[in-house]
Amino acid sequence: MISPVALIDCNNYYVSCERAFDATLVGVPVIVLSNNDGCAIARSAEAKALGIRMGDPVHLIRDKVKAHGIRVLSSNYALYGDMQRRVVAAIQPFARDFEIYSIDETFVDFAGFEHLDLVAHARDMSAQVRRWTTIPTCVGIGPTKTLAKLANAAAKKNPLFNGVADLREDTTRDWVLDRFPAGDVWGVGRATAAKLADLGITTAGHLRDMAMKQARGIGTVVLERLIAELRGIPAMAVETIEPQRKGMAVTRSFGTPVDDVDTLMGAVAQYAMRAGEKLRQHGLVAGRLTVFFHTNPHKPERPQYSASRAFSMQPMTSDGLALLAYARRGVERAWREGYGITKAGILLDDLIGEDLRPRTLFDDDGEQRARLMRAMDEVNGCFGKFTAVPATQGFRRGWSARSEARSPNYTTQITDVPVARA
DNA sequence: TCTGGGGTCCTAGGACCC
DNA sequence: TCTGGGGTCCTAGGACCC
């Protein structure tokens, strides 16, 4: 017996979070921008109707924004992350197991709930999220994760489903799959979609009926699994325990190009310190660090330069100042004069739980440094980030990303909490 | 004139996701 | 002036070893 899986997905999530605290955004076209105010990454239904596409660079849609009075917001991840906690809390009572798949999607394992009318159950779940957070959601139900995901997309697209699509039954499933573009199936990207189209495979129905052997030739084992899932045979489990993460990154584009090494070093220092903080928050240490920086690849007419340097770190560490020392060395070695650098970052790999860290022969216990890091975390937690920073980082951040229309931190910053007056 | 086969580990790069 | 950030998984190919 295959147990049903549901995917609950928040509609236009970032926009919906903003609307929860600003009523003037309701009913009008709204977009939320990526970091650095670069491109549109969330659009309200009204903005979609005006032809704003996912990922549209904001400087190419200025005219449209002006002509239609589209409201434009910078992204506010503190708000979206906190709202997610509330959404998950609302979902929790409706199943025993679930997998938080992304900031706005949760897979719900309905094992043990088969005796219920699951469509009604899903509607209750959706209503609970709405009551607690004001955020609208859609739910897809199916025998596999891929079909639940596809059902969710169908529920979003086709008003016939009224927000909840159930693809456990063959006739509905076939009907939906025959009308669903192959390129929109979860796991089929641009490259695979193009290869499939050459074979005349353009719908999810075609894809389901494709020979496994042929699938292997085009894609990898991943495409084979995907086809099994479309046939209703589970090839992916609902992952109810959070897997150990493998890597971590802190990368940013600059508001304006950087052409001197000291300024670049300041930015990289900040990223290294932030990377250390993230490691400590997760109780991890890293064994490998890569620092990279490059010019703007969207401007091929300008001189291009891209560099990265990687280091094995021994002992493995979560000490921001140790990370910074490696990163500095990388920047010093890779720096070339005469380029406008527009992005840099720190990548950490070989992550392992702090308690499992291998001891080296001459490993001092690092207790003092650990205390220093804890103290910095506390100071920056209480008095705001960048209160205590290493000198390399500096206090001037002329290169900072643009964020010109960020909403208040309504739920995570005491001074930003909305006040209700009688 | 002639030079194996098979295994592991690591890394870079591609593809995909939200 | 101006195009995000942070992840995962898979495969091919090189280095190395016996």
mmCIF file with all atom_site columns, N, CA and C (backbone and C1' of nucleotides) in Angstrom, chain C residues 4-17:
data_model
loop_
_atom_site.group_PDB
_atom_site.id
_atom_site.type_symbol
_atom_site.label_atom_id
_atom_site.label_alt_id
_atom_site.label_comp_id
_atom_site.label_asym_id
_atom_site.label_entity_id
_atom_site.label_seq_id
_atom_site.pdbx_PDB_ins_code
_atom_site.Cartn_x
_atom_site.Cartn_y
_atom_site.Cartn_z
_atom_site.occupancy
_atom_site.B_iso_or_equiv
_atom_site.pdbx_formal_charge
_atom_site.auth_seq_id
_atom_site.auth_comp_id
_atom_site.auth_asym_id
_atom_site.auth_atom_id
_atom_site.pdbx_PDB_model_num
ATOM 1  P P     . DG C 1 4  ? 22.038 38.681 -10.705 1.00 0.00 ? 4  DG C P     1
ATOM 2  O "O5'" . DG C 1 4  ? 21.380 38.512 -9.279  1.00 0.00 ? 4  DG C "O5'" 1
ATOM 3  C "C5'" . DG C 1 4  ? 21.069 39.639 -8.438  1.00 0.00 ? 4  DG C "C5'" 1
ATOM 4  C "C4'" . DG C 1 4  ? 21.085 39.133 -7.028  1.00 0.00 ? 4  DG C "C4'" 1
ATOM 5  C "C3'" . DG C 1 4  ? 22.340 38.332 -6.696  1.00 0.00 ? 4  DG C "C3'" 1
ATOM 6  O "O3'" . DG C 1 4  ? 22.756 38.655 -5.384  1.00 0.00 ? 4  DG C "O3'" 1
ATOM 7  C "C1'" . DG C 1 4  ? 20.419 36.941 -6.533  1.00 0.00 ? 4  DG C "C1'" 1
ATOM 8  P P     . DG C 1 5  ? 24.094 37.933 -4.830  1.00 0.00 ? 5  DG C P     1
ATOM 9  O "O5'" . DG C 1 5  ? 23.513 36.717 -3.999  1.00 0.00 ? 5  DG C "O5'" 1
ATOM 10 C "C5'" . DG C 1 5  ? 22.629 36.994 -2.925  1.00 0.00 ? 5  DG C "C5'" 1
ATOM 11 C "C4'" . DG C 1 5  ? 22.304 35.710 -2.242  1.00 0.00 ? 5  DG C "C4'" 1
ATOM 12 C "C3'" . DG C 1 5  ? 23.537 34.840 -1.965  1.00 0.00 ? 5  DG C "C3'" 1
ATOM 13 O "O3'" . DG C 1 5  ? 23.390 34.363 -0.652  1.00 0.00 ? 5  DG C "O3'" 1
ATOM 14 C "C1'" . DG C 1 5  ? 21.943 33.623 -3.211  1.00 0.00 ? 5  DG C "C1'" 1
ATOM 15 P P     . DG C 1 6  ? 24.525 33.496 -0.011  1.00 0.00 ? 6  DG C P     1
ATOM 16 O "O5'" . DG C 1 6  ? 23.873 32.056 -0.045  1.00 0.00 ? 6  DG C "O5'" 1
ATOM 17 C "C5'" . DG C 1 6  ? 22.664 31.849 0.650   1.00 0.00 ? 6  DG C "C5'" 1
ATOM 18 C "C4'" . DG C 1 6  ? 22.232 30.437 0.405   1.00 0.00 ? 6  DG C "C4'" 1
ATOM 19 C "C3'" . DG C 1 6  ? 23.372 29.408 0.571   1.00 0.00 ? 6  DG C "C3'" 1
ATOM 20 O "O3'" . DG C 1 6  ? 22.903 28.385 1.413   1.00 0.00 ? 6  DG C "O3'" 1
ATOM 21 C "C1'" . DG C 1 6  ? 22.232 29.090 -1.459  1.00 0.00 ? 6  DG C "C1'" 1
ATOM 22 P P     . DG C 1 7  ? 23.881 27.433 2.173   1.00 0.00 ? 7  DG C P     1
ATOM 23 O "O5'" . DG C 1 7  ? 23.268 26.019 1.846   1.00 0.00 ? 7  DG C "O5'" 1
ATOM 24 C "C5'" . DG C 1 7  ? 23.797 25.255 0.800   1.00 0.00 ? 7  DG C "C5'" 1
ATOM 25 C "C4'" . DG C 1 7  ? 22.651 24.561 0.135   1.00 0.00 ? 7  DG C "C4'" 1
ATOM 26 C "C3'" . DG C 1 7  ? 23.040 23.220 -0.447  1.00 0.00 ? 7  DG C "C3'" 1
ATOM 27 O "O3'" . DG C 1 7  ? 22.871 22.235 0.569   1.00 0.00 ? 7  DG C "O3'" 1
ATOM 28 C "C1'" . DG C 1 7  ? 21.717 24.485 -1.985  1.00 0.00 ? 7  DG C "C1'" 1
ATOM 29 P P     . DT C 1 8  ? 23.693 20.865 0.482   1.00 0.00 ? 8  DT C P     1
ATOM 30 O "O5'" . DT C 1 8  ? 22.912 20.069 -0.664  1.00 0.00 ? 8  DT C "O5'" 1
ATOM 31 C "C5'" . DT C 1 8  ? 21.520 19.778 -0.521  1.00 0.00 ? 8  DT C "C5'" 1
ATOM 32 C "C4'" . DT C 1 8  ? 21.097 18.988 -1.742  1.00 0.00 ? 8  DT C "C4'" 1
ATOM 33 C "C3'" . DT C 1 8  ? 22.023 17.806 -1.978  1.00 0.00 ? 8  DT C "C3'" 1
ATOM 34 O "O3'" . DT C 1 8  ? 21.317 16.598 -1.866  1.00 0.00 ? 8  DT C "O3'" 1
ATOM 35 C "C1'" . DT C 1 8  ? 21.775 19.114 -3.964  1.00 0.00 ? 8  DT C "C1'" 1
ATOM 36 P P     . DC C 1 9  ? 22.183 15.237 -1.837  1.00 0.00 ? 9  DC C P     1
ATOM 37 O "O5'" . DC C 1 9  ? 22.181 14.797 -3.366  1.00 0.00 ? 9  DC C "O5'" 1
ATOM 38 C "C5'" . DC C 1 9  ? 20.960 14.726 -4.091  1.00 0.00 ? 9  DC C "C5'" 1
ATOM 39 C "C4'" . DC C 1 9  ? 21.297 14.476 -5.535  1.00 0.00 ? 9  DC C "C4'" 1
ATOM 40 C "C3'" . DC C 1 9  ? 22.286 13.324 -5.719  1.00 0.00 ? 9  DC C "C3'" 1
ATOM 41 O "O3'" . DC C 1 9  ? 21.723 12.409 -6.636  1.00 0.00 ? 9  DC C "O3'" 1
ATOM 42 C "C1'" . DC C 1 9  ? 23.014 15.258 -6.897  1.00 0.00 ? 9  DC C "C1'" 1
ATOM 43 P P     . DC C 1 10 ? 22.430 10.987 -6.874  1.00 0.00 ? 10 DC C P     1
ATOM 44 O "O5'" . DC C 1 10 ? 23.138 11.218 -8.276  1.00 0.00 ? 10 DC C "O5'" 1
ATOM 45 C "C5'" . DC C 1 10 ? 22.351 11.619 -9.392  1.00 0.00 ? 10 DC C "C5'" 1
ATOM 46 C "C4'" . DC C 1 10 ? 23.275 11.882 -10.549 1.00 0.00 ? 10 DC C "C4'" 1
ATOM 47 C "C3'" . DC C 1 10 ? 24.293 10.763 -10.772 1.00 0.00 ? 10 DC C "C3'" 1
ATOM 48 O "O3'" . DC C 1 10 ? 24.124 10.265 -12.080 1.00 0.00 ? 10 DC C "O3'" 1
ATOM 49 C "C1'" . DC C 1 10 ? 25.370 12.907 -10.698 1.00 0.00 ? 10 DC C "C1'" 1
ATOM 50 P P     . DT C 1 11 ? 24.958 8.971  -12.552 1.00 0.00 ? 11 DT C P     1
ATOM 51 O "O5'" . DT C 1 11 ? 26.117 9.656  -13.398 1.00 0.00 ? 11 DT C "O5'" 1
ATOM 52 C "C5'" . DT C 1 11 ? 25.782 10.675 -14.325 1.00 0.00 ? 11 DT C "C5'" 1
ATOM 53 C "C4'" . DT C 1 11 ? 27.040 11.198 -14.979 1.00 0.00 ? 11 DT C "C4'" 1
ATOM 54 C "C3'" . DT C 1 11 ? 28.080 10.113 -15.271 1.00 0.00 ? 11 DT C "C3'" 1
ATOM 55 O "O3'" . DT C 1 11 ? 28.524 10.277 -16.599 1.00 0.00 ? 11 DT C "O3'" 1
ATOM 56 C "C1'" . DT C 1 11 ? 29.050 11.851 -13.989 1.00 0.00 ? 11 DT C "C1'" 1
ATOM 57 P P     . DA C 1 12 ? 29.478 9.171  -17.264 1.00 0.00 ? 12 DA C P     1
ATOM 58 O "O5'" . DA C 1 12 ? 30.737 10.055 -17.683 1.00 0.00 ? 12 DA C "O5'" 1
ATOM 59 C "C5'" . DA C 1 12 ? 30.545 11.445 -17.999 1.00 0.00 ? 12 DA C "C5'" 1
ATOM 60 C "C4'" . DA C 1 12 ? 31.897 12.133 -18.013 1.00 0.00 ? 12 DA C "C4'" 1
ATOM 61 C "C3'" . DA C 1 12 ? 33.049 11.243 -18.492 1.00 0.00 ? 12 DA C "C3'" 1
ATOM 62 O "O3'" . DA C 1 12 ? 33.933 12.038 -19.273 1.00 0.00 ? 12 DA C "O3'" 1
ATOM 63 C "C1'" . DA C 1 12 ? 33.455 11.940 -16.253 1.00 0.00 ? 12 DA C "C1'" 1
ATOM 64 P P     . DG C 1 13 ? 35.169 11.315 -20.033 1.00 0.00 ? 13 DG C P     1
ATOM 65 O "O5'" . DG C 1 13 ? 36.425 11.780 -19.176 1.00 0.00 ? 13 DG C "O5'" 1
ATOM 66 C "C5'" . DG C 1 13 ? 36.525 13.149 -18.750 1.00 0.00 ? 13 DG C "C5'" 1
ATOM 67 C "C4'" . DG C 1 13 ? 37.670 13.259 -17.772 1.00 0.00 ? 13 DG C "C4'" 1
ATOM 68 C "C3'" . DG C 1 13 ? 38.841 12.323 -18.085 1.00 0.00 ? 13 DG C "C3'" 1
ATOM 69 O "O3'" . DG C 1 13 ? 40.053 13.016 -17.821 1.00 0.00 ? 13 DG C "O3'" 1
ATOM 70 C "C1'" . DG C 1 13 ? 38.111 11.943 -15.913 1.00 0.00 ? 13 DG C "C1'" 1
ATOM 71 P P     . DG C 1 14 ? 41.450 12.477 -18.426 1.00 0.00 ? 14 DG C P     1
ATOM 72 O "O5'" . DG C 1 14 ? 42.456 12.848 -17.261 1.00 0.00 ? 14 DG C "O5'" 1
ATOM 73 C "C5'" . DG C 1 14 ? 42.315 14.107 -16.588 1.00 0.00 ? 14 DG C "C5'" 1
ATOM 74 C "C4'" . DG C 1 14 ? 42.871 13.972 -15.189 1.00 0.00 ? 14 DG C "C4'" 1
ATOM 75 C "C3'" . DG C 1 14 ? 44.190 13.196 -15.116 1.00 0.00 ? 14 DG C "C3'" 1
ATOM 76 O "O3'" . DG C 1 14 ? 45.115 13.918 -14.314 1.00 0.00 ? 14 DG C "O3'" 1
ATOM 77 C "C1'" . DG C 1 14 ? 42.601 12.236 -13.656 1.00 0.00 ? 14 DG C "C1'" 1
ATOM 78 P P     . DA C 1 15 ? 46.633 13.348 -14.150 1.00 0.00 ? 15 DA C P     1
ATOM 79 O "O5'" . DA C 1 15 ? 46.600 12.778 -12.665 1.00 0.00 ? 15 DA C "O5'" 1
ATOM 80 C "C5'" . DA C 1 15 ? 46.162 13.622 -11.596 1.00 0.00 ? 15 DA C "C5'" 1
ATOM 81 C "C4'" . DA C 1 15 ? 46.293 12.861 -10.305 1.00 0.00 ? 15 DA C "C4'" 1
ATOM 82 C "C3'" . DA C 1 15 ? 47.596 12.060 -10.195 1.00 0.00 ? 15 DA C "C3'" 1
ATOM 83 O "O3'" . DA C 1 15 ? 48.136 12.230 -8.901  1.00 0.00 ? 15 DA C "O3'" 1
ATOM 84 C "C1'" . DA C 1 15 ? 45.724 10.616 -9.962  1.00 0.00 ? 15 DA C "C1'" 1
ATOM 85 P P     . DC C 1 16 ? 49.585 11.677 -8.562  1.00 0.00 ? 16 DC C P     1
ATOM 86 O "O5'" . DC C 1 16 ? 49.240 10.305 -7.848  1.00 0.00 ? 16 DC C "O5'" 1
ATOM 87 C "C5'" . DC C 1 16 ? 48.253 10.290 -6.812  1.00 0.00 ? 16 DC C "C5'" 1
ATOM 88 C "C4'" . DC C 1 16 ? 47.887 8.868  -6.510  1.00 0.00 ? 16 DC C "C4'" 1
ATOM 89 C "C3'" . DC C 1 16 ? 49.076 7.893  -6.543  1.00 0.00 ? 16 DC C "C3'" 1
ATOM 90 O "O3'" . DC C 1 16 ? 49.300 7.418  -5.230  1.00 0.00 ? 16 DC C "O3'" 1
ATOM 91 C "C1'" . DC C 1 16 ? 47.124 6.993  -7.576  1.00 0.00 ? 16 DC C "C1'" 1
ATOM 92 P P     . DC C 1 17 ? 50.586 6.525  -4.937  1.00 0.00 ? 17 DC C P     1
ATOM 93 O "O5'" . DC C 1 17 ? 49.915 5.102  -4.757  1.00 0.00 ? 17 DC C "O5'" 1
ATOM 94 C "C5'" . DC C 1 17 ? 48.719 4.977  -3.979  1.00 0.00 ? 17 DC C "C5'" 1
ATOM 95 C "C4'" . DC C 1 17 ? 48.194 3.583  -4.157  1.00 0.00 ? 17 DC C "C4'" 1
ATOM 96 C "C3'" . DC C 1 17 ? 49.331 2.555  -4.284  1.00 0.00 ? 17 DC C "C3'" 1
ATOM 97 O "O3'" . DC C 1 17 ? 49.263 1.619  -3.219  1.00 0.00 ? 17 DC C "O3'" 1
ATOM 98 C "C1'" . DC C 1 17 ? 47.682 2.273  -5.997  1.00 0.00 ? 17 DC C "C1'" 1
#
